Amino acid sequence: MLKQVAEALGVSSAAVHKWTRGGEIEYRKLRVLADFLGVNWVWLRYGEQAVLDLATAAGSDEQLTEIRRKHLAEIMENEARMKFAQNVSGIVTWEWNILTDAVAYSANAEQLFGRPLRLLNDFWAALEPADAPALRARQEECLRSGAAYEAEFRVRWPAGDTRWIASRATCVLDADRRPVKMIGVSFDITQRCLAEQALRQNQAILDKAQSIAHLGSWFWDVGKDDCIWSDEAYRIFGWQPQAFKVTMERYFAAMVSEDRERIDAAIRRAIGERQPYRVEYSILLPDGRRRHIHEEGEVLYGEGRAEAMIGATRDVTDSRQAAVAFSESEERFREIFEQAALGLAHLDLDGRWQKVNRRLADMVGYAPTEMEGLSFQQLTHPEDLEDNLLRLDQLLSGEIAHFSLEKRLLRKQGGHVWVNVSASLSRHPVSGEPWHLIAVVEEVAERREARRVLEAAGQRSELALQSIGMASWEWDLAAGRLRLSPPAATLLFGAPQEEVAEQRFLDGLRAASRQRWLDSLEAIFNISSRAQLDVLWHGEGGKTLPLALSLVAQRDEGGVLCRLIGALGPR
């Protein structure tokens, strides 16, 4: 029979089966089915009592019958409109007969769930398994209490797509207040859920960026005096994020007292005079520490009135402290630079004086500002310039890291001054490229004179030694360096040598070891301040030379032998 009805109406057997279990029948198909069965369509749709009521009304009151027919037509028209609205809005209506476990969905259910839903199990098969327990719990609570419920869940389409669905349902109770049906609506909220997910991701990114930058955002509804702060804004003020509602009273209370009036006036100017709002102030954290704040904001107007302010708060404590430390460092450097006993200067890479201190300017008779318009090439004695430029090229090329040389600087009033210049290259802290030159200049006229006097005395001493056939020598035991005067080196090695390796000297004496030779000298110095030795010198090529050594000892603060000074000559 079901098959015959289905063929007559041009529908599936499943649709007919659905009707037999209480499913809704479209009006057009309802009339076709009534004609096929040879029954009254009102009876088929609303039952025998409805037919009797209509018949009674028709026999007793033609006018009332016409009104009822009109209302019935309106009802059917409203049903058609509702179905059209369902299709347009995507809202699916459904009904679950709790007694028979039969379920009926509106015709547009497949558009929402991606598959036809004929049985209750079809719905549970489409549901995301992880969402099933929560939805079952909602339904059980609805059946127990009779209260309506709302739920959101996911369904998987056969193609693998996931859709978010919202359902709202309530129970229909019988006369004994027992649930007999559950009716509800379902609709697609996928776009809303995706938008909310994107919003949460963006908010998380914003929160992280604010945390890294120590930057908090805020909104103040001027009319309602309502404040909304970001989590980082709370943290900047030392508060637990969203632990309480921020008010302007609490905001001002966090400020140090000396800043409150100034910030309040700045806010009033921003609102009343439309002035830019850009301020700095200090706050006291709950633990008593002070924090420096930079804040900027903008007033939002509506209908000529200030409605709200939005802005950002940044913790500038570290940068403030760094700026103060830098300023103090600059001041200390400036004091050292200006008060240094040595000449100090910064120069361009081409040699122009960028900055010189008073000591350097005094050396050459210029004012510091006068020197800053000149170059070191202009103030260097022509005879010393070539060597200076060679050293500078080596420095700029990276061949050497620094250099030191003695040269003459020309004075403004004529003449020159001897100086020792130590120069190094400063590189840019970011690019690493050569930035400028740093020079330390020391006046060495007195030192050169002392050195000249010392050299003259040394020459006289050497001449005196030569007059008795002797030559000077010196052995720095701590540094391991042995210096011979030219006559002494010539006597031992055949040619002048400024320094000689220790072992070469010990080999010439045929000393068993350095330590044993020094120990033998210690034995002499324990009983005498001077040692006189007669030794046989073994020169290169097997030649020997009877040699007389005269030695005196120098000791360090600990009494350890550190230097030998003396004379040597042939016996």
Coordinates of C-alpha atoms in Angstrom, one line a residue:
M1 CA 0.0 0.0 0.0
L2 CA 2.8 2.5 0.9
K3 CA 4.4 1.9 -2.4
Q4 CA 1.1 2.5 -4.3
V5 CA 0.5 5.7 -2.4
A6 CA 4.1 6.8 -3.1
E7 CA 3.8 6.2 -6.8
A8 CA 0.5 8.0 -7.0
L9 CA 1.8 11.1 -5.3
G10 CA 5.3 11.0 -6.9
V11 CA 7.2 10.8 -3.6
S12 CA 9.4 8.2 -1.9
S13 CA 8.0 5.4 0.3
A14 CA 10.0 6.8 3.1
A15 CA 8.1 10.0 2.9
V16 CA 4.8 8.2 3.1
H17 CA 6.1 6.2 6.0
K18 CA 7.0 9.4 7.7
W19 CA 3.5 10.7 7.3
T20 CA 2.1 7.5 8.9
R21 CA 4.2 8.3 12.0
G22 CA 2.9 11.8 12.5
G23 CA 5.1 13.7 10.1
E24 CA 3.8 16.9 8.5
I25 CA 2.3 16.7 4.9
E26 CA 2.6 19.7 2.5
Y27 CA -0.8 21.1 1.6
R28 CA -0.6 20.2 -2.1
K29 CA 0.4 16.6 -1.4
L30 CA -2.3 16.5 1.3
R31 CA -5.0 17.2 -1.2
V32 CA -3.5 14.7 -3.7
L33 CA -3.4 12.0 -1.0
A34 CA -7.0 12.8 0.1
D35 CA -8.2 12.4 -3.6
F36 CA -6.3 9.2 -3.9
L37 CA -7.8 7.7 -0.8
G38 CA -11.3 9.2 -1.5
V39 CA -11.5 11.0 1.9
N40 CA -12.0 14.5 3.1
W41 CA -8.7 16.3 3.3
V42 CA -9.8 18.1 6.5
W43 CA -10.4 14.8 8.0
L44 CA -7.1 13.5 6.8
R45 CA -5.3 16.6 8.3
Y46 CA -7.3 17.4 11.4
G47 CA -9.4 14.3 12.2
E48 CA -13.0 13.2 12.2
Q49 CA -14.1 15.7 14.8
A50 CA -13.0 18.5 12.6
V51 CA -15.2 17.2 9.7
L52 CA -18.2 16.9 12.0
D53 CA -17.6 20.4 13.3
L54 CA -17.5 21.7 9.7
A55 CA -20.6 19.7 8.7
T56 CA -22.6 21.0 11.7
A57 CA -21.5 24.5 11.1
A58 CA -22.5 24.2 7.4
G59 CA -26.0 22.9 8.3
S60 CA -26.7 25.5 11.0
D61 CA -25.0 28.6 9.9
E62 CA -23.8 29.3 6.4
Q63 CA -22.2 32.6 7.5
L64 CA -20.2 30.9 10.2
T65 CA -19.1 28.2 7.8
E66 CA -17.7 30.8 5.4
I67 CA -15.8 32.5 8.3
R68 CA -14.3 29.2 9.3
R69 CA -13.3 28.4 5.7
K70 CA -11.7 31.8 5.5
H71 CA -9.7 31.2 8.7
L72 CA -8.7 27.8 7.5
A73 CA -7.4 29.3 4.3
E74 CA -5.4 31.9 6.4
I75 CA -4.0 29.2 8.5
M76 CA -2.8 27.3 5.4
E77 CA -1.4 30.5 3.9
N78 CA 0.5 31.2 7.1
E79 CA 1.9 27.7 7.1
A80 CA 3.2 28.3 3.6
R81 CA 4.7 31.6 4.6
M82 CA 6.4 30.0 7.6
K83 CA 7.9 27.3 5.4
F84 CA 9.1 29.9 3.0
A85 CA 10.7 31.8 5.9
Q86 CA 12.3 28.7 7.1
N87 CA 13.9 28.0 3.7
V88 CA 15.2 31.6 3.4
S89 CA 16.5 31.9 7.0
G90 CA 17.8 28.4 7.2
I91 CA 15.9 27.7 10.4
V92 CA 14.9 24.0 10.8
T93 CA 12.0 23.0 12.9
W94 CA 11.8 19.6 14.5
E95 CA 9.6 17.5 16.7
W96 CA 10.5 14.5 18.8
N97 CA 7.7 12.2 20.0
I98 CA 9.1 10.9 23.2
L99 CA 6.5 8.1 23.5
T100 CA 7.2 6.6 20.1
D101 CA 10.8 8.0 19.6
A102 CA 9.7 9.2 16.2
V103 CA 11.3 12.4 15.0
A104 CA 10.1 14.8 12.3
Y105 CA 12.2 17.6 10.7
S106 CA 11.1 20.4 8.4
A107 CA 11.9 19.9 4.7
N108 CA 15.0 22.1 4.8
A109 CA 16.8 19.9 7.4
E110 CA 19.2 18.4 4.8
Q111 CA 20.5 21.9 3.9
L112 CA 21.5 22.3 7.5
F113 CA 22.8 18.9 8.4
G114 CA 24.2 17.9 5.1
R115 CA 22.1 14.6 5.0
P116 CA 18.5 13.6 5.3
L117 CA 17.4 13.0 8.9
R118 CA 14.6 10.4 9.0
L119 CA 15.4 8.7 12.3
L120 CA 16.7 10.0 15.6
N121 CA 19.8 7.9 15.1
D122 CA 20.5 9.8 11.9
F123 CA 20.9 13.0 14.0
W124 CA 23.3 11.4 16.5
A125 CA 25.4 9.9 13.7
A126 CA 25.9 13.4 12.3
L127 CA 26.8 14.9 15.6
E128 CA 30.5 15.5 16.5
P129 CA 31.1 12.7 19.1
A130 CA 32.9 15.1 21.5
D131 CA 29.7 17.2 21.7
A132 CA 27.2 14.4 22.3
P133 CA 27.6 14.0 26.1
A134 CA 26.8 17.7 26.8
L135 CA 23.8 17.8 24.4
R136 CA 22.3 14.6 25.9
A137 CA 22.7 16.1 29.4
R138 CA 20.8 19.2 28.3
Q139 CA 18.0 17.2 26.8
E140 CA 17.8 15.0 29.9
E141 CA 17.6 18.1 32.1
C142 CA 14.8 19.5 29.8
L143 CA 12.8 16.2 30.2
R144 CA 13.3 16.2 33.9
S145 CA 12.5 19.8 34.7
G146 CA 10.3 20.7 31.7
A147 CA 12.4 23.9 31.2
A148 CA 13.5 25.0 27.8
Y149 CA 17.2 24.6 26.8
E150 CA 19.7 26.1 24.3
A151 CA 22.7 24.3 23.0
E152 CA 25.5 24.7 20.5
F153 CA 27.2 21.7 18.9
R154 CA 29.0 20.6 15.8
V155 CA 27.9 18.3 13.0
R156 CA 30.1 16.7 10.4
W157 CA 28.9 16.7 6.8
P158 CA 29.6 13.6 4.7
A159 CA 32.2 15.5 2.7
G160 CA 34.1 16.2 5.9
D161 CA 33.0 19.8 6.5
T162 CA 32.2 20.8 10.1
R163 CA 29.2 23.1 10.8
W164 CA 28.3 24.8 14.1
I165 CA 24.6 24.4 15.0
A166 CA 22.5 26.1 17.6
S167 CA 19.3 24.5 18.9
R168 CA 16.6 25.8 21.1
A169 CA 13.9 23.4 22.4
T170 CA 11.2 22.9 24.9
C171 CA 9.0 20.1 26.2
V172 CA 5.3 19.6 25.6
L173 CA 3.6 18.2 28.7
D174 CA 0.4 16.1 29.0
A175 CA -2.4 16.8 31.5
D176 CA -0.4 15.1 34.2
R177 CA 2.6 17.3 33.3
R178 CA 4.6 14.5 31.9
P179 CA 6.7 15.2 28.8
V180 CA 5.3 13.7 25.6
K181 CA 7.0 15.7 22.9
M182 CA 10.0 17.9 22.5
I183 CA 9.8 20.6 19.8
G184 CA 12.6 22.9 18.7
V185 CA 14.4 24.9 16.1
S186 CA 18.0 24.5 14.8
F187 CA 20.0 27.0 12.7
D188 CA 23.6 27.4 11.4
I189 CA 26.0 29.6 13.5
T190 CA 29.2 28.5 11.7
Q191 CA 30.1 32.0 10.5
R192 CA 29.5 33.4 13.9
C193 CA 31.7 30.8 15.6
L194 CA 34.5 31.3 13.0
A195 CA 34.3 35.1 13.6
E196 CA 34.4 34.6 17.4
Q197 CA 37.4 32.2 17.0
A198 CA 39.2 34.7 14.8
L199 CA 38.4 37.4 17.3
R200 CA 39.8 35.3 20.2
Q201 CA 43.0 34.7 18.2
N202 CA 43.4 38.4 17.3
Q203 CA 42.7 39.3 21.0
A204 CA 45.4 36.8 22.1
I205 CA 47.9 38.3 19.6
L206 CA 47.0 41.8 20.8
D207 CA 47.3 40.8 24.4
K208 CA 50.8 39.2 23.8
A209 CA 52.0 42.2 21.8
Q210 CA 50.8 44.5 24.6
S211 CA 52.5 42.4 27.2
I212 CA 55.8 42.4 25.2
A213 CA 55.7 46.1 24.7
H214 CA 54.4 46.9 28.2
L215 CA 51.5 48.7 26.4
G216 CA 48.0 48.7 27.8
S217 CA 44.8 50.0 26.1
W218 CA 41.8 51.6 27.7
F219 CA 38.3 53.0 27.0
W220 CA 36.4 55.5 29.1
D221 CA 32.7 56.2 28.6
V222 CA 32.6 59.8 29.7
G223 CA 28.8 60.0 30.2
K224 CA 28.5 56.8 32.2
D225 CA 32.0 57.1 33.8
D226 CA 32.6 53.5 32.8
C227 CA 36.1 52.2 32.2
I228 CA 37.3 49.2 30.2
W229 CA 41.0 48.3 30.5
S230 CA 43.0 45.6 28.7
D231 CA 44.8 43.0 30.8
E232 CA 48.2 44.6 30.3
A233 CA 46.8 48.0 31.5
Y234 CA 45.9 46.2 34.7
R235 CA 49.4 44.7 35.0
I236 CA 51.1 48.0 34.4
F237 CA 49.3 49.4 37.4
G238 CA 50.3 46.3 39.4
W239 CA 46.7 44.9 39.5
Q240 CA 45.5 41.4 38.7
P241 CA 43.9 41.5 35.2
Q242 CA 40.1 42.0 35.4
A243 CA 40.0 41.4 39.1
F244 CA 37.8 44.4 39.6
K245 CA 36.2 47.2 37.6
V246 CA 38.5 50.2 37.2
T247 CA 37.0 53.5 38.0
M248 CA 38.4 57.0 37.4
E249 CA 38.6 57.3 41.2
R250 CA 40.8 54.2 41.5
Y251 CA 42.8 55.4 38.5
F252 CA 43.7 58.8 40.1
A253 CA 44.3 57.1 43.5
A254 CA 47.1 55.1 41.9
M255 CA 48.9 58.2 40.9
V256 CA 51.4 60.0 43.1
S257 CA 49.7 63.0 44.7
E258 CA 51.8 65.6 42.9
D259 CA 50.6 64.5 39.5
R260 CA 46.9 64.1 40.0
E261 CA 45.8 67.7 39.5
R262 CA 48.0 68.1 36.4
I263 CA 46.6 64.9 34.8
D264 CA 43.0 65.9 35.7
A265 CA 43.5 69.2 34.0
A266 CA 45.0 67.6 30.9
I267 CA 41.9 65.3 30.6
R268 CA 39.6 68.3 31.0
R269 CA 41.5 70.3 28.3
A270 CA 41.3 67.3 25.9
I271 CA 37.6 67.0 26.4
G272 CA 36.6 70.7 26.6
E273 CA 39.1 72.3 24.3
R274 CA 39.8 69.3 22.1
Q275 CA 43.5 69.5 23.0
P276 CA 45.8 66.5 22.3
Y277 CA 46.1 64.2 25.2
R278 CA 49.7 63.2 25.8
V279 CA 51.0 63.0 29.3
E280 CA 53.5 61.4 31.6
Y281 CA 53.0 60.8 35.3
S282 CA 54.1 58.4 38.1
I283 CA 52.1 55.8 39.9
L284 CA 52.7 53.9 43.1
L285 CA 52.3 50.1 42.8
P286 CA 50.5 48.1 45.5
D287 CA 54.0 47.0 46.8
G288 CA 55.1 50.7 47.1
R289 CA 57.4 50.8 44.1
R290 CA 57.2 53.8 41.8
R291 CA 56.5 53.4 38.1
H292 CA 56.7 56.0 35.3
I293 CA 53.8 56.1 32.8
H294 CA 53.5 57.6 29.3
E295 CA 49.8 57.9 28.2
E296 CA 48.2 59.1 25.0
G297 CA 44.5 59.3 24.1
E298 CA 41.8 60.6 21.8
V299 CA 38.4 62.0 22.6
L300 CA 35.4 60.6 20.6
Y301 CA 32.6 63.1 20.0
G302 CA 29.0 62.5 19.0
E303 CA 26.5 65.3 18.3
G304 CA 29.1 67.8 19.4
R305 CA 29.6 66.2 22.8
A306 CA 32.4 64.2 24.2
E307 CA 31.2 60.6 24.4
A308 CA 34.3 58.6 25.2
M309 CA 38.1 58.6 25.3
I310 CA 40.3 55.8 24.0
G311 CA 44.0 55.5 24.5
A312 CA 47.1 53.6 25.5
T313 CA 49.2 53.5 28.5
R314 CA 52.9 52.5 28.3
D315 CA 55.3 51.6 31.1
V316 CA 58.4 53.8 30.5
T317 CA 60.1 53.1 33.8
D318 CA 63.0 51.2 32.2
S319 CA 63.5 53.8 29.4
R320 CA 63.2 56.6 31.9
Q321 CA 65.8 55.0 34.2
A322 CA 68.0 54.3 31.2
A323 CA 67.7 57.9 30.1
V324 CA 68.7 59.2 33.5
A325 CA 71.6 56.7 33.7
F326 CA 72.7 57.8 30.2
S327 CA 72.5 61.5 31.2
E328 CA 74.5 60.8 34.3
S329 CA 77.0 58.9 32.3
E330 CA 77.3 61.7 29.8
E331 CA 77.8 64.2 32.6
R332 CA 80.5 62.1 34.2
F333 CA 82.2 61.7 30.8
R334 CA 81.9 65.4 30.2
E335 CA 83.6 66.1 33.6
I336 CA 86.3 63.6 32.9
F337 CA 86.8 64.9 29.4
E338 CA 87.1 68.5 30.4
Q339 CA 89.1 68.0 33.6
A340 CA 91.5 65.3 32.4
A341 CA 95.2 66.1 32.9
L342 CA 95.8 64.7 29.4
G343 CA 94.6 66.0 26.1
L344 CA 91.5 64.2 24.8
A345 CA 89.9 64.5 21.4
H346 CA 87.3 63.0 19.0
L347 CA 88.2 63.3 15.3
D348 CA 86.4 62.6 12.1
L349 CA 87.8 59.8 10.0
D350 CA 89.4 62.4 7.7
G351 CA 91.2 63.9 10.7
R352 CA 89.1 66.9 11.6
W353 CA 88.8 67.7 15.3
Q354 CA 85.2 67.1 16.4
K355 CA 85.7 67.8 20.1
V356 CA 88.8 68.6 22.1
N357 CA 89.2 69.3 25.8
R358 CA 90.8 72.3 27.4
R359 CA 94.1 70.6 28.1
L360 CA 94.7 69.7 24.5
A361 CA 93.7 73.2 23.3
D362 CA 96.1 74.8 25.8
M363 CA 99.0 72.7 24.5
V364 CA 98.8 74.3 21.1
G365 CA 97.5 77.7 22.2
Y366 CA 94.0 77.5 20.6
A367 CA 90.6 77.8 22.0
P368 CA 88.7 74.5 21.8
T369 CA 86.1 76.0 19.4
E370 CA 89.0 77.1 17.1
M371 CA 90.5 73.7 17.0
E372 CA 87.2 72.1 16.0
G373 CA 87.4 73.9 12.7
L374 CA 90.9 72.4 11.9
S375 CA 92.4 69.0 11.2
F376 CA 95.3 67.2 12.9
Q377 CA 97.1 67.4 9.5
Q378 CA 97.2 71.2 9.8
L379 CA 98.7 71.1 13.3
T380 CA 101.2 68.3 12.7
H381 CA 104.9 69.2 12.0
P382 CA 105.6 68.5 8.3
E383 CA 108.5 66.1 9.2
D384 CA 106.2 64.0 11.4
L385 CA 103.1 63.9 9.1
E386 CA 104.0 61.1 6.8
D387 CA 104.6 58.6 9.6
N388 CA 101.3 59.8 11.3
L389 CA 99.3 59.3 8.1
L390 CA 100.8 55.8 7.5
R391 CA 99.7 54.8 11.0
L392 CA 96.2 56.2 10.4
D393 CA 95.8 54.2 7.2
Q394 CA 96.8 51.0 9.0
L395 CA 94.3 51.8 11.7
L396 CA 91.4 52.5 9.3
S397 CA 92.1 49.4 7.2
G398 CA 92.0 47.2 10.4
E399 CA 95.7 46.2 10.1
I400 CA 96.3 47.5 13.6
A401 CA 93.8 48.2 16.5
H402 CA 95.6 51.3 17.8
F403 CA 98.9 53.1 17.6
S404 CA 101.1 55.4 19.6
L405 CA 103.7 57.8 18.4
E406 CA 105.6 60.9 19.4
K407 CA 105.3 63.9 17.2
R408 CA 105.4 67.7 17.2
L409 CA 102.2 69.8 17.2
L410 CA 102.4 73.3 15.8
R411 CA 101.5 76.1 18.2
K412 CA 99.2 78.9 17.2
Q413 CA 101.8 81.5 18.2
G414 CA 104.6 79.7 16.5
G415 CA 107.0 76.9 17.5
H416 CA 105.9 73.4 18.4
V417 CA 105.3 71.1 21.3
W418 CA 106.4 67.5 21.6
V419 CA 103.5 65.1 22.4
N420 CA 102.8 61.4 22.5
V421 CA 99.6 60.6 20.7
S422 CA 97.7 57.3 21.4
A423 CA 94.9 56.8 18.8
S424 CA 92.2 54.2 18.4
L425 CA 89.2 53.7 16.2
S426 CA 85.6 53.8 17.5
R427 CA 83.0 51.8 15.5
H428 CA 79.3 52.5 15.2
P429 CA 77.4 50.4 17.8
V430 CA 74.8 49.2 15.2
S431 CA 76.6 48.9 11.8
G432 CA 80.1 48.2 13.1
E433 CA 81.5 50.6 10.6
P434 CA 84.3 53.0 11.5
W435 CA 82.7 55.9 13.3
H436 CA 85.3 58.3 14.6
L437 CA 88.9 58.5 16.0
I438 CA 89.7 58.8 19.7
A439 CA 93.0 60.4 20.6
V440 CA 94.8 60.8 23.9
V441 CA 97.6 63.4 23.8
E442 CA 100.3 63.7 26.4
E443 CA 102.9 66.5 26.4
V444 CA 106.3 64.8 26.6
A445 CA 108.8 67.6 26.5
E446 CA 110.0 66.9 30.0
R447 CA 110.0 63.2 29.5
R448 CA 112.1 63.6 26.3
E449 CA 114.5 65.9 28.1
A450 CA 114.8 63.3 30.9
R451 CA 115.4 60.6 28.4
R452 CA 118.0 62.7 26.6
V453 CA 119.8 63.3 29.9
L454 CA 119.6 59.6 30.8
E455 CA 120.9 58.6 27.4
A456 CA 123.8 61.1 27.7
A457 CA 124.6 59.6 31.1
G458 CA 124.5 56.1 29.7
Q459 CA 126.8 57.1 26.9
R460 CA 129.2 58.6 29.4
S461 CA 129.1 55.5 31.5
E462 CA 129.6 53.3 28.4
L463 CA 132.6 55.4 27.4
A464 CA 134.0 55.1 30.8
L465 CA 133.6 51.3 30.7
Q466 CA 135.1 51.2 27.3
S467 CA 138.2 53.0 28.6
I468 CA 138.9 50.0 30.8
G469 CA 137.9 47.5 28.2
M470 CA 134.4 46.7 29.6
A471 CA 130.8 47.0 28.2
S472 CA 127.4 47.2 30.0
W473 CA 124.7 44.5 30.1
E474 CA 121.4 44.0 31.9
W475 CA 119.3 40.9 32.5
D476 CA 115.6 41.3 33.4
L477 CA 115.0 37.9 35.1
A478 CA 111.2 38.5 35.6
A479 CA 110.6 39.3 31.9
G480 CA 113.2 36.9 30.6
R481 CA 114.9 39.7 28.5
L482 CA 118.7 40.2 28.2
R483 CA 120.0 43.6 26.9
L484 CA 123.5 44.1 25.7
S485 CA 125.2 47.4 24.9
P486 CA 126.5 47.5 21.3
P487 CA 130.1 46.9 22.4
A488 CA 129.0 44.0 24.6
A489 CA 126.9 42.4 21.9
T490 CA 129.7 42.8 19.4
L491 CA 132.2 41.2 21.7
L492 CA 130.0 38.1 22.3
F493 CA 128.1 37.7 19.1
G494 CA 130.1 39.6 16.5
A495 CA 127.5 42.4 15.9
P496 CA 125.3 44.8 17.9
Q497 CA 122.0 43.2 19.1
E498 CA 119.5 45.1 21.3
E499 CA 118.1 41.9 22.9
V500 CA 119.4 38.4 23.2
A501 CA 117.6 35.2 24.1
E502 CA 118.3 34.0 27.6
Q503 CA 119.2 30.5 26.5
R504 CA 121.7 31.7 23.9
F505 CA 123.6 33.6 26.6
L506 CA 123.4 30.6 29.0
D507 CA 124.7 28.3 26.2
G508 CA 127.6 30.6 25.7
L509 CA 128.5 30.2 29.4
R510 CA 127.9 26.4 29.2
A511 CA 125.6 26.8 32.2
A512 CA 123.9 23.5 33.2
S513 CA 120.6 25.3 33.6
R514 CA 119.2 28.8 34.2
Q515 CA 118.2 28.0 37.8
R516 CA 121.5 26.4 38.8
W517 CA 123.5 29.3 37.4
L518 CA 121.2 31.8 39.3
D519 CA 121.5 29.7 42.5
S520 CA 125.3 29.9 42.3
L521 CA 125.0 33.7 42.0
E522 CA 122.6 33.8 45.0
A523 CA 125.4 32.1 47.1
I524 CA 127.7 34.9 46.2
F525 CA 125.1 37.7 46.8
N526 CA 124.4 36.2 50.3
I527 CA 127.9 37.3 51.4
S528 CA 128.6 40.2 49.0
S529 CA 126.6 42.9 47.1
R530 CA 128.7 42.4 44.0
A531 CA 129.8 39.3 42.1
Q532 CA 133.0 39.1 40.1
L533 CA 133.2 36.1 37.8
D534 CA 135.9 34.8 35.5
V535 CA 134.3 32.5 32.9
L536 CA 135.1 31.0 29.5
W537 CA 132.8 32.2 26.8
H538 CA 132.0 29.7 24.0
G539 CA 131.2 31.6 20.9
E540 CA 129.8 30.5 17.6
G541 CA 132.1 28.4 15.4
G542 CA 133.8 26.9 18.5
K543 CA 135.8 30.0 19.4
T544 CA 136.4 30.6 23.1
L545 CA 137.0 33.8 25.0
P546 CA 138.1 34.3 28.6
L547 CA 135.6 36.7 30.0
A548 CA 135.3 38.8 33.1
L549 CA 131.7 39.4 34.4
S550 CA 130.9 42.1 37.0
L551 CA 127.3 41.8 38.5
V552 CA 125.1 43.6 41.0
A553 CA 121.6 42.3 42.0
Q554 CA 118.2 43.9 42.3
R555 CA 115.4 42.4 44.2
D556 CA 111.6 42.9 44.3
E557 CA 109.6 43.8 47.3
G558 CA 109.5 40.1 48.3
G559 CA 113.3 39.9 48.3
V560 CA 113.3 37.7 45.1
L561 CA 116.2 38.3 42.6
C562 CA 114.6 40.1 39.7
R563 CA 117.4 41.9 37.7
L564 CA 121.1 41.6 37.1
I565 CA 123.1 44.7 36.0
G566 CA 126.8 44.8 35.3
A567 CA 129.7 44.9 32.9
L568 CA 131.7 42.4 30.9
G569 CA 135.0 42.3 29.1
P570 CA 137.9 40.1 27.9
R571 CA 140.3 39.0 30.6

